[in-house]
Short mmCIF file of C-alpha atoms in Angstrom, two decimals:
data_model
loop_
_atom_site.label_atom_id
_atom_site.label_comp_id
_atom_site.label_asym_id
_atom_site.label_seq_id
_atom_site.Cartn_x
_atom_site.Cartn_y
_atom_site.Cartn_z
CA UNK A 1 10.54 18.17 16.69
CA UNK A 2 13.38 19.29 18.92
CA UNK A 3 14.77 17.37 22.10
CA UNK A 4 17.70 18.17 24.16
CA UNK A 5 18.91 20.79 22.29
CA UNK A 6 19.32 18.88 18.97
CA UNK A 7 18.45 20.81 16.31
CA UNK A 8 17.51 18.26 14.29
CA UNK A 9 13.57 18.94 12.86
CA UNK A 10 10.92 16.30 11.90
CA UNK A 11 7.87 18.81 10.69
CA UNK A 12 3.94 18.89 10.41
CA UNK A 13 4.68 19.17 6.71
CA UNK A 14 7.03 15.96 6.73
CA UNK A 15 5.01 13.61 8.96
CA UNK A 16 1.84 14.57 5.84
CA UNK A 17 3.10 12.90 3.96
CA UNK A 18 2.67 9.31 5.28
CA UNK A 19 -1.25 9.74 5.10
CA UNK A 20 -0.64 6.52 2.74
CA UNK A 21 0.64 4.96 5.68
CA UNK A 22 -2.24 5.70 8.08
CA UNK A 23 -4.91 5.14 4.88
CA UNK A 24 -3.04 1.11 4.23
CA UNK A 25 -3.05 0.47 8.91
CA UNK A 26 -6.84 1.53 8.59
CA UNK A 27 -7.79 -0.92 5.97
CA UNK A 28 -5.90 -3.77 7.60
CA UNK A 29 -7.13 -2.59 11.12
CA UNK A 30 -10.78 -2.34 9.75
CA UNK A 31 -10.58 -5.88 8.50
CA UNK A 32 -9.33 -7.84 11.15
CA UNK A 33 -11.28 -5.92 13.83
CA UNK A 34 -14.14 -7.07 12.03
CA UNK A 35 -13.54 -10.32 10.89
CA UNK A 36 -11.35 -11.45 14.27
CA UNK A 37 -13.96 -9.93 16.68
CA UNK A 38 -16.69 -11.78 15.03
CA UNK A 39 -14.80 -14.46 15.02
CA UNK A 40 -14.81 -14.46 19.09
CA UNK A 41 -18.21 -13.91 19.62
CA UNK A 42 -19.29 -16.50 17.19
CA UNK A 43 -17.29 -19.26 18.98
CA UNK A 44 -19.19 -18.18 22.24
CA UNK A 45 -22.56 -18.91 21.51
CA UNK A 46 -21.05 -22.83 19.60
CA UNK A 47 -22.96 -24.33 21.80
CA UNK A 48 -26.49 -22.86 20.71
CA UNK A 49 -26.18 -24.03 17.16
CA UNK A 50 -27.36 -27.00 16.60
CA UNK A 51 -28.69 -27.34 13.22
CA UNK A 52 -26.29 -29.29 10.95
CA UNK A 53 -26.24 -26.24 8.22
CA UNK A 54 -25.97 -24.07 11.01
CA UNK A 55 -22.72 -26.26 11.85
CA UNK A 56 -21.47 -25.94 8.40
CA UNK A 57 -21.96 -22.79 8.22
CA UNK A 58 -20.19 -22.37 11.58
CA UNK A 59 -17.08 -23.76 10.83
CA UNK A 60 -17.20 -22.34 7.13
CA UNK A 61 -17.54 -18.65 8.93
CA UNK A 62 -14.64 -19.05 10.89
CA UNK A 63 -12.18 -20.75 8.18
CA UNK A 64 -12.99 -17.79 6.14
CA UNK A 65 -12.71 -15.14 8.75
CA UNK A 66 -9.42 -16.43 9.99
CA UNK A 67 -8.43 -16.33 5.65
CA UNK A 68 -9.37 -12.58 5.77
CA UNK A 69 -7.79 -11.78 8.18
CA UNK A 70 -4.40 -13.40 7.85
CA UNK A 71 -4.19 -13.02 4.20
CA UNK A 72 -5.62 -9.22 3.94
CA UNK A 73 -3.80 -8.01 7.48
CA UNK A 74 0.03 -9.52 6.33
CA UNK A 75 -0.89 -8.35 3.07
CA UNK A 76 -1.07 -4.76 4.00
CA UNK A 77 0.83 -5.21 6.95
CA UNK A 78 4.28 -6.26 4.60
CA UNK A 79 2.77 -2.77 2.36
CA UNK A 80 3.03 -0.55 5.41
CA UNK A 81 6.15 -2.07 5.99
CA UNK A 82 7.76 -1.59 2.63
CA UNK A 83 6.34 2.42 2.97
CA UNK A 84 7.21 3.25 5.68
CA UNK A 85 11.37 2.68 5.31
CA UNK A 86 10.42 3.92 1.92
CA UNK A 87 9.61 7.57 3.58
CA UNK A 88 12.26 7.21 6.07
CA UNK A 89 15.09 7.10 3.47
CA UNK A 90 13.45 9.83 1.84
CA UNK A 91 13.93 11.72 4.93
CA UNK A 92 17.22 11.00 4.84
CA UNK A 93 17.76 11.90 0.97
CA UNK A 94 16.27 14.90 1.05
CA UNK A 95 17.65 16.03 4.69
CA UNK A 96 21.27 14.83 3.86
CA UNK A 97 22.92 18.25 5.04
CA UNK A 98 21.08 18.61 8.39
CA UNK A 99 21.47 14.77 9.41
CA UNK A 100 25.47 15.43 8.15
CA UNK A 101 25.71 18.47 10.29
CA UNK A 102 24.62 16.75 13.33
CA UNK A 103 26.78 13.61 12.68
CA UNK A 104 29.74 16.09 12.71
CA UNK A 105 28.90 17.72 15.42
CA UNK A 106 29.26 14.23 17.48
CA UNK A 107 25.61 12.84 17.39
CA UNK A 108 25.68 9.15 17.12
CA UNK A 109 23.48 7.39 14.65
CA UNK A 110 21.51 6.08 17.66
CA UNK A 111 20.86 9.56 18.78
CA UNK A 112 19.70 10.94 15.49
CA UNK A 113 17.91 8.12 14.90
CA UNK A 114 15.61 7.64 17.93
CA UNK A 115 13.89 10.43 16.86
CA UNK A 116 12.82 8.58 13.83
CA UNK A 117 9.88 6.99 16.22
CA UNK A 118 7.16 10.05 15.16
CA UNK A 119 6.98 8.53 11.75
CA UNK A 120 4.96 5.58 13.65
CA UNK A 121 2.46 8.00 14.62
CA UNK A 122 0.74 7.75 11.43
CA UNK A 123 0.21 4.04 11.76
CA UNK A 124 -1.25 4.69 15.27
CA UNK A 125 -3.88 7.33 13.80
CA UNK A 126 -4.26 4.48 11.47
CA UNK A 127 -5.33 1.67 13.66
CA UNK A 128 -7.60 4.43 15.59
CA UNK A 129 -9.11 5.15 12.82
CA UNK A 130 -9.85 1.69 11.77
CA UNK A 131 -11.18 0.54 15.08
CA UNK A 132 -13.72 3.10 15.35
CA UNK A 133 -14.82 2.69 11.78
CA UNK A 134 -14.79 -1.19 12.36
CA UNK A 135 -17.05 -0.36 15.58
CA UNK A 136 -19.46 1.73 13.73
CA UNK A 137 -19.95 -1.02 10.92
CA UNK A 138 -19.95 -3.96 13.53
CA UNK A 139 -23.42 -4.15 13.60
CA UNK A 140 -24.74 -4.40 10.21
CA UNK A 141 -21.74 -7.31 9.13
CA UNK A 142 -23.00 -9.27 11.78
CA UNK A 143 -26.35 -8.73 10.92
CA UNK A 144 -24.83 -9.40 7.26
CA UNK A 145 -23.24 -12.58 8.40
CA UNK A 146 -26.21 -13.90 9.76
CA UNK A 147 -28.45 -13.19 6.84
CA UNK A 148 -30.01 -16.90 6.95
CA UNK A 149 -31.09 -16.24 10.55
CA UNK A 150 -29.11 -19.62 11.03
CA UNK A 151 -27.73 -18.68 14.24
CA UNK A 152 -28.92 -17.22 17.68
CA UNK A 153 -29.02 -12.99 17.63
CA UNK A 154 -25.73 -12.28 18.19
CA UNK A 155 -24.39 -9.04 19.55
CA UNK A 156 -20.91 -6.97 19.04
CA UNK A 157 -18.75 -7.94 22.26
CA UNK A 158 -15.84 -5.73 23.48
CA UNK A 159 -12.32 -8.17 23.64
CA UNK A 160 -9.86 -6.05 25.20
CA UNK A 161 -6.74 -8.25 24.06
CA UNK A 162 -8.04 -7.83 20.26
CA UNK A 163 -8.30 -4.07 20.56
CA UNK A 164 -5.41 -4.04 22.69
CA UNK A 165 -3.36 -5.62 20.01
CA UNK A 166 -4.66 -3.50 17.00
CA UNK A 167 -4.53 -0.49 18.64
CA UNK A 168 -1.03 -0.77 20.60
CA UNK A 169 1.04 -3.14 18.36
CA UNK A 170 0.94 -1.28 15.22
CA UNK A 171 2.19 2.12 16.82
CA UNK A 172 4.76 0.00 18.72
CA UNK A 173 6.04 -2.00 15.94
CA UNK A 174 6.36 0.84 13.06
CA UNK A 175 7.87 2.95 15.55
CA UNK A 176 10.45 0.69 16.19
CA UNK A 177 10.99 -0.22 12.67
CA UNK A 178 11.11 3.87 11.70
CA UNK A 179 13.86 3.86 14.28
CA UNK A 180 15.74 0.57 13.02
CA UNK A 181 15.85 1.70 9.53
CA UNK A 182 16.75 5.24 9.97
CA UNK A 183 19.74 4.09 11.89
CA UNK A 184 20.87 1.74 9.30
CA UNK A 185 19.87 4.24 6.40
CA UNK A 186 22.24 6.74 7.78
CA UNK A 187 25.68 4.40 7.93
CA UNK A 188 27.38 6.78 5.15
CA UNK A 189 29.72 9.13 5.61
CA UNK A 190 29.58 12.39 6.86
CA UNK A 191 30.64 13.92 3.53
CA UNK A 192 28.17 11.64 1.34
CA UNK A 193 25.13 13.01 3.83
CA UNK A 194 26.63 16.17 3.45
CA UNK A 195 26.47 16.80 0.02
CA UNK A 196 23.16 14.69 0.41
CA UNK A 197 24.24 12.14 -2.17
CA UNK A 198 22.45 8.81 -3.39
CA UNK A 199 24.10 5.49 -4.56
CA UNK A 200 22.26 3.78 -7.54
CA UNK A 201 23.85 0.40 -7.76
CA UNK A 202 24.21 -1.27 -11.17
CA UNK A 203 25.36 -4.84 -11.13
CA UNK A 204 28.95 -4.73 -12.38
CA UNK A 205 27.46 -8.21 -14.64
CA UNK A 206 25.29 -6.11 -16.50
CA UNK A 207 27.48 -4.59 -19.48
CA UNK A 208 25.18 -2.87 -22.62
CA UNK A 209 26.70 -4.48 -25.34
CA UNK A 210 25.81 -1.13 -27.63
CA UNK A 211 24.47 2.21 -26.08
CA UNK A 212 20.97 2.75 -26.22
CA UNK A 213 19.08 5.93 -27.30
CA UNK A 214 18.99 8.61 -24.45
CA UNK A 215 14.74 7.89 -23.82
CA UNK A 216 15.35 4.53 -23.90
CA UNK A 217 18.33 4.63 -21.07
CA UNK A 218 16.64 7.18 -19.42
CA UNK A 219 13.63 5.19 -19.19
CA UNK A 220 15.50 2.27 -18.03
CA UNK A 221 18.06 4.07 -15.51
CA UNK A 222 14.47 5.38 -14.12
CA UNK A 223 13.09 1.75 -13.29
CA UNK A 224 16.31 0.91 -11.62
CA UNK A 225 17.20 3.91 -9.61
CA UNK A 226 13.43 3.49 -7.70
CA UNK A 227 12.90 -0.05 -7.57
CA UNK A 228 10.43 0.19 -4.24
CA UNK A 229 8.60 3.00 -6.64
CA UNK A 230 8.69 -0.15 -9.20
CA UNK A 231 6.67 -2.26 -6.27
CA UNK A 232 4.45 0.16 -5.39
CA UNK A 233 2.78 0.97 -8.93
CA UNK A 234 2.64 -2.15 -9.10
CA UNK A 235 0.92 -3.38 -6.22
CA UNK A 236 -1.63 -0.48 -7.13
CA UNK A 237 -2.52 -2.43 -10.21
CA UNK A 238 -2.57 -5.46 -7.76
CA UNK A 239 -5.19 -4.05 -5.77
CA UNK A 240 -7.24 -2.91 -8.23
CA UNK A 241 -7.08 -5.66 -10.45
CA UNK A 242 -7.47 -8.06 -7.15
CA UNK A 243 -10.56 -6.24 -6.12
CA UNK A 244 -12.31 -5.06 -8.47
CA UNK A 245 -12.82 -8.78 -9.64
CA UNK A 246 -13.48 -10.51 -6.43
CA UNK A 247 -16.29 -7.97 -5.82
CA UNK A 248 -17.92 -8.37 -9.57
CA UNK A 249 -17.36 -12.37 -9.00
CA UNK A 250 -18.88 -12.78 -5.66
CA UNK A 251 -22.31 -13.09 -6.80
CA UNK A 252 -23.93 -15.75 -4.54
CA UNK A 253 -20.65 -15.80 -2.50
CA UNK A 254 -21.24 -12.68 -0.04
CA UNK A 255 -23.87 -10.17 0.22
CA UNK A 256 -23.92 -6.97 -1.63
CA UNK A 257 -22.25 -5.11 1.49
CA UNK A 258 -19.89 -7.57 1.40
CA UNK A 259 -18.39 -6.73 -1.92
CA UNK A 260 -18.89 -3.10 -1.71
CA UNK A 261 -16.69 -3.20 1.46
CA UNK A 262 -14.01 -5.38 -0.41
CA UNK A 263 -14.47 -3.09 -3.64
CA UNK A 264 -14.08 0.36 -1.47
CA UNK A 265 -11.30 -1.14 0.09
CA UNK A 266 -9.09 -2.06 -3.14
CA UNK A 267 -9.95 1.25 -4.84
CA UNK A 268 -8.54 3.22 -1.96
CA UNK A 269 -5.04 0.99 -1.87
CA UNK A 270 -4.51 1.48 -5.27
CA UNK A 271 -5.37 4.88 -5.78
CA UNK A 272 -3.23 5.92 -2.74
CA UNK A 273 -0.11 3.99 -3.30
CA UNK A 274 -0.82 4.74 -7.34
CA UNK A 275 -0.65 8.77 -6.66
CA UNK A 276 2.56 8.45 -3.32
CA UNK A 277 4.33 6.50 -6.35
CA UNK A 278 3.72 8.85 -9.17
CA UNK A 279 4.48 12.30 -7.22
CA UNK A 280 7.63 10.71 -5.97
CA UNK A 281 8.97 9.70 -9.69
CA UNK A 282 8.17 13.17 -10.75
CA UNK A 283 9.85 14.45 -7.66
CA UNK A 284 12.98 12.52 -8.17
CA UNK A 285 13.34 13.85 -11.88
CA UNK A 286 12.28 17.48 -11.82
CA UNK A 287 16.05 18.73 -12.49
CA UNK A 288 16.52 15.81 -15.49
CA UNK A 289 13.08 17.33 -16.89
CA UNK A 290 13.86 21.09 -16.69
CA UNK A 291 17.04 20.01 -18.08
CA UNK A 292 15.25 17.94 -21.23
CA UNK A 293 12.65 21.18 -21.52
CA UNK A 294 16.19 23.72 -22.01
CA UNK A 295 17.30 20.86 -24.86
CA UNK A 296 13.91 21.47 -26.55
CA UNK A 297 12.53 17.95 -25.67
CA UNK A 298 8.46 17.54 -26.00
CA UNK A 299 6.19 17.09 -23.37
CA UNK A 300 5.40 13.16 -25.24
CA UNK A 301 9.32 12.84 -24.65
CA UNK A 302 9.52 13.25 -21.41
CA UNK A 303 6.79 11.82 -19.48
CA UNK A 304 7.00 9.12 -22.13
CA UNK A 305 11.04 8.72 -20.40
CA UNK A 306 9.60 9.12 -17.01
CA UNK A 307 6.80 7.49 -16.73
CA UNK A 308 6.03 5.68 -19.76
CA UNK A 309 8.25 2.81 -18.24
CA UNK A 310 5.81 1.77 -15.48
CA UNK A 311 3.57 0.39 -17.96
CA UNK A 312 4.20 -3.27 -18.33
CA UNK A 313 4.62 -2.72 -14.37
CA UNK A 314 1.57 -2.10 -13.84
CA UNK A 315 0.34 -4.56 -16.99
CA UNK A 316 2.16 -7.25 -15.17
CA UNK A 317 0.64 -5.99 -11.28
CA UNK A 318 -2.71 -6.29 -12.84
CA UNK A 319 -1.82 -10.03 -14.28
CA UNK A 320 -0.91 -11.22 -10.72
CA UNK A 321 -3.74 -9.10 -9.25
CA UNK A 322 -6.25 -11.36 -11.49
CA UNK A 323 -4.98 -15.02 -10.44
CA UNK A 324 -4.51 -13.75 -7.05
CA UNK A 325 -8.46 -13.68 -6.98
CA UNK A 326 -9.02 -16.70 -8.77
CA UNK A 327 -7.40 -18.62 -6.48
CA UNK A 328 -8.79 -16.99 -3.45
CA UNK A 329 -12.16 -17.66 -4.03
CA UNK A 330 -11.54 -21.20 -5.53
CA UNK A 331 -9.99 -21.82 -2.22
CA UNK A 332 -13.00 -20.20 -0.44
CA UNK A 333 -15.85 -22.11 -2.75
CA UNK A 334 -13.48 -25.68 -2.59
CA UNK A 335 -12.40 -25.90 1.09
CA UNK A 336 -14.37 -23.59 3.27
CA UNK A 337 -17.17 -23.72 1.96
CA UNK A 338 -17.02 -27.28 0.56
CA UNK A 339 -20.24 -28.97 2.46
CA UNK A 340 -22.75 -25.80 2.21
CA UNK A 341 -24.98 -26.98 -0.42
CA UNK A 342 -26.53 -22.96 -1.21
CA UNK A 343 -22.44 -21.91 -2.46
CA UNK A 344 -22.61 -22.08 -6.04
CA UNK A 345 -19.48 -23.03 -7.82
CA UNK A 346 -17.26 -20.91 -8.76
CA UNK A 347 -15.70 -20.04 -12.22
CA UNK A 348 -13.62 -17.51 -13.57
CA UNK A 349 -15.67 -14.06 -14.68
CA UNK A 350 -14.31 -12.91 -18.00
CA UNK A 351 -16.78 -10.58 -17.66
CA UNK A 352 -15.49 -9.26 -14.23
CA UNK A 353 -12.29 -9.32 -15.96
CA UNK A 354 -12.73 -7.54 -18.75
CA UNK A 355 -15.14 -5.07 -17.14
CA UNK A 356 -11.84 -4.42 -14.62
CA UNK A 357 -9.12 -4.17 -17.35
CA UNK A 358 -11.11 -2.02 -18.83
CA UNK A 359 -11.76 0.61 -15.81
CA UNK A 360 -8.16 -0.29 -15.01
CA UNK A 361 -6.98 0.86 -18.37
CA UNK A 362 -9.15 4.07 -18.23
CA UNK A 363 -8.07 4.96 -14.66
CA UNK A 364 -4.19 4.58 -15.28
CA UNK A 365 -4.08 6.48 -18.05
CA UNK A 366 -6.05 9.14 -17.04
CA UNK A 367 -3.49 9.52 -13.64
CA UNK A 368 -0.48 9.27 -16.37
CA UNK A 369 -1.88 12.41 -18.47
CA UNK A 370 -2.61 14.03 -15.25
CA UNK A 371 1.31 13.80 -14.48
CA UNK A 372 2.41 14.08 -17.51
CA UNK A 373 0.09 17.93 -17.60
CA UNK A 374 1.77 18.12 -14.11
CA UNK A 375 5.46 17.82 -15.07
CA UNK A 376 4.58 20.65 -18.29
CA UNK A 377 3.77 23.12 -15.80
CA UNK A 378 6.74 22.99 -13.71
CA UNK A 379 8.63 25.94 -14.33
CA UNK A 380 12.09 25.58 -15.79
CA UNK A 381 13.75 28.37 -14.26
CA UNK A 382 13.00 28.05 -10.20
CA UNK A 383 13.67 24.30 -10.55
CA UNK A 384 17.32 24.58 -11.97
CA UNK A 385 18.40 27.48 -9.49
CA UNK A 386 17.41 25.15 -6.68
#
């Protein structure tokens, strides 16, 4: 991207890489299309219902609609968030020299920064995406909502504030914040961008009171130096965990399509945000692992040091994950849907659970031996003449 002569450059090749972005805006966008434009049409035909289960089941709808929504959307919405000034100080890292130049040359961070705003593109192909794919499912969830045949035939209706407001306010808003936090990411000196260098902050409290092995500090210096890496493999085991469950435990709670849609859903978050996380830790440390290959370190060393640490991250991401659905649903079977006789009550699946730890276990490990095959192949000498 050039403008005005600047020669600053945001590529094809850089704005690829926040596909996770667009993928997280077209689940949230998906959901609350859905859910919220149901939501309308169902309050316009009140009137019609008149059966008293049709009532409950009224107001139960809409309780759990507006639930969805809110709780799914600002979810994914505070995810989005969290990636995006993720991407935009790796911009910065990796682009040090350039963004230096121009900031010698005069440029003021306002003027570097503004052009920051493409990096919200992605979450406007994201809530594109999501509307049309909310459109094309539209009919069969309300068909799917109205499985009892307990109210009038209802009908998709176009709201143009709603798709106003999921189409236009998540381009406008992540464009702004792209901008915000690029100009606030570059406030270091023309020197440090320069020679393109990174501050890892260690709390001056925290002395080792002997020094630990060099895996073992490695390990640890890892976890610290990327602590929004830390949140993000972690919110992977979230969603799986999170998902996976509610969809095994929603028998009698939601139709089939229902849960396959929640199930599809969690699968792509956590797979997404899993493999963004992974490629960046590897990313980070391909000069410390060339440099452990040259010292005659093992493969089980290494990605053991590098990855190995993310772990209990993920261990405790999947703990949180699983009471995170608990409570949803107990909150959906107690107060929602608290006078509709047909809900049956819920209890906690230790099947569900142990089905999911299980696949979670299987899954994880399987992306950790991937990376770990990934890092052995890099070759030693292009990476150290970088």
């Amino acid at each position: 991207m050039r403008s005005g002569g600047e020669a600053m450059i945001i590529g094809i090749k850089d704005l690829a890489k926040l596909f996770a972005i667009t993928v997280v805006v077209c689940c949230a966008v998906f959901v609350c299309s859905l859910f919220l434009n149901y939501n309308l049409d169902l309050t316009g035909i009140q009137d019609k219902i008149t059966t008293e289960t049709g009532r409950i089941l009224y107001d139960a709808q809409l309780a759990s609609g507006q639930v969805v929504a809110s709780v799914s959307g600002g979810c994914l919405v505070v995810t989005t968030v969290i990636m995006l000034v993720f991407y935009v100080k790796n911009y910065i890292d990796s682009h040090g020299k350039e963004l230096g130049i121009l900031k010698a040359l005069g440029y003021s961070r306002l003027r570097v920064a503004r052009h920051f705003w493409v990096f919200g593109i992605s979450a406007g192909i994201g809530s594109v995406l999501g509307c049309a794919g909310a459109w094309l499912y539209m009919p069969a969830f309300y068909e799917m909502q109205n499985a009892e045949g307990l109210f009038p035939e209802l009908d998709p209706q176009f709201h143009p504030a709603l798709s106003l407001a999921l189409l236009a306010l998540p381009a406008a808003f992540f464009m702004l914040l792209a901008v915000c936090s690029a100009f606030f990411k570059m406030k270091r000196p023309v020197i440090g961008l320069l020679k393109e260098a990174q501050e890892v902050r260690i709390p001056a409290s925290r002395k080792e009171k002997e020094e630990l092995p060099f895996l073992a500090d490695l390990r640890r210096s890892t976890l610290r130096s990327r602590k929004t890496l830390v949140f993000f493999i972690g919110f992977s085991a979230f969603c799986f965990s999170a998902m996976t469950q509610m969809s095994l435990s929603m028998e009698g709670l939601g139709s089939e399509a229902f849960s396959w849609m929640i199930l599809s859903i969690g699968l792509i978050l956590a797979f997404m945000t899993l493999f963004m996380s992974l490629t960046s830790v590897v990313k980070a440390n391909t000069k410390t692992i060339a440099m452990m290959k040259v010292f005659g370190y093992s493969r089980k060393d290494y990605s053991g040091a590098i990855l190995g640490g993310y772990r209990p991250v993920a261990g405790i991401g999947f703990a949180i994950g699983t009471v995170y659905q608990y409570v949803l649903l107990r909150i959906a079977v107690d107060l929602i849907f608290a006078d509709f006789e047909k809900v049956p009550e819920y209890q906690f699946s230790f099947s569900a659970f142990l089905l999911s730890l299980g696949m979670f276990i299987l899954a994880y490990e399987l992306t950790l031996y991937y990376y770990s095959w990934k890092i052995s192949r890099q070759p030693t000498k292009s990476v150290m003449l970088e």
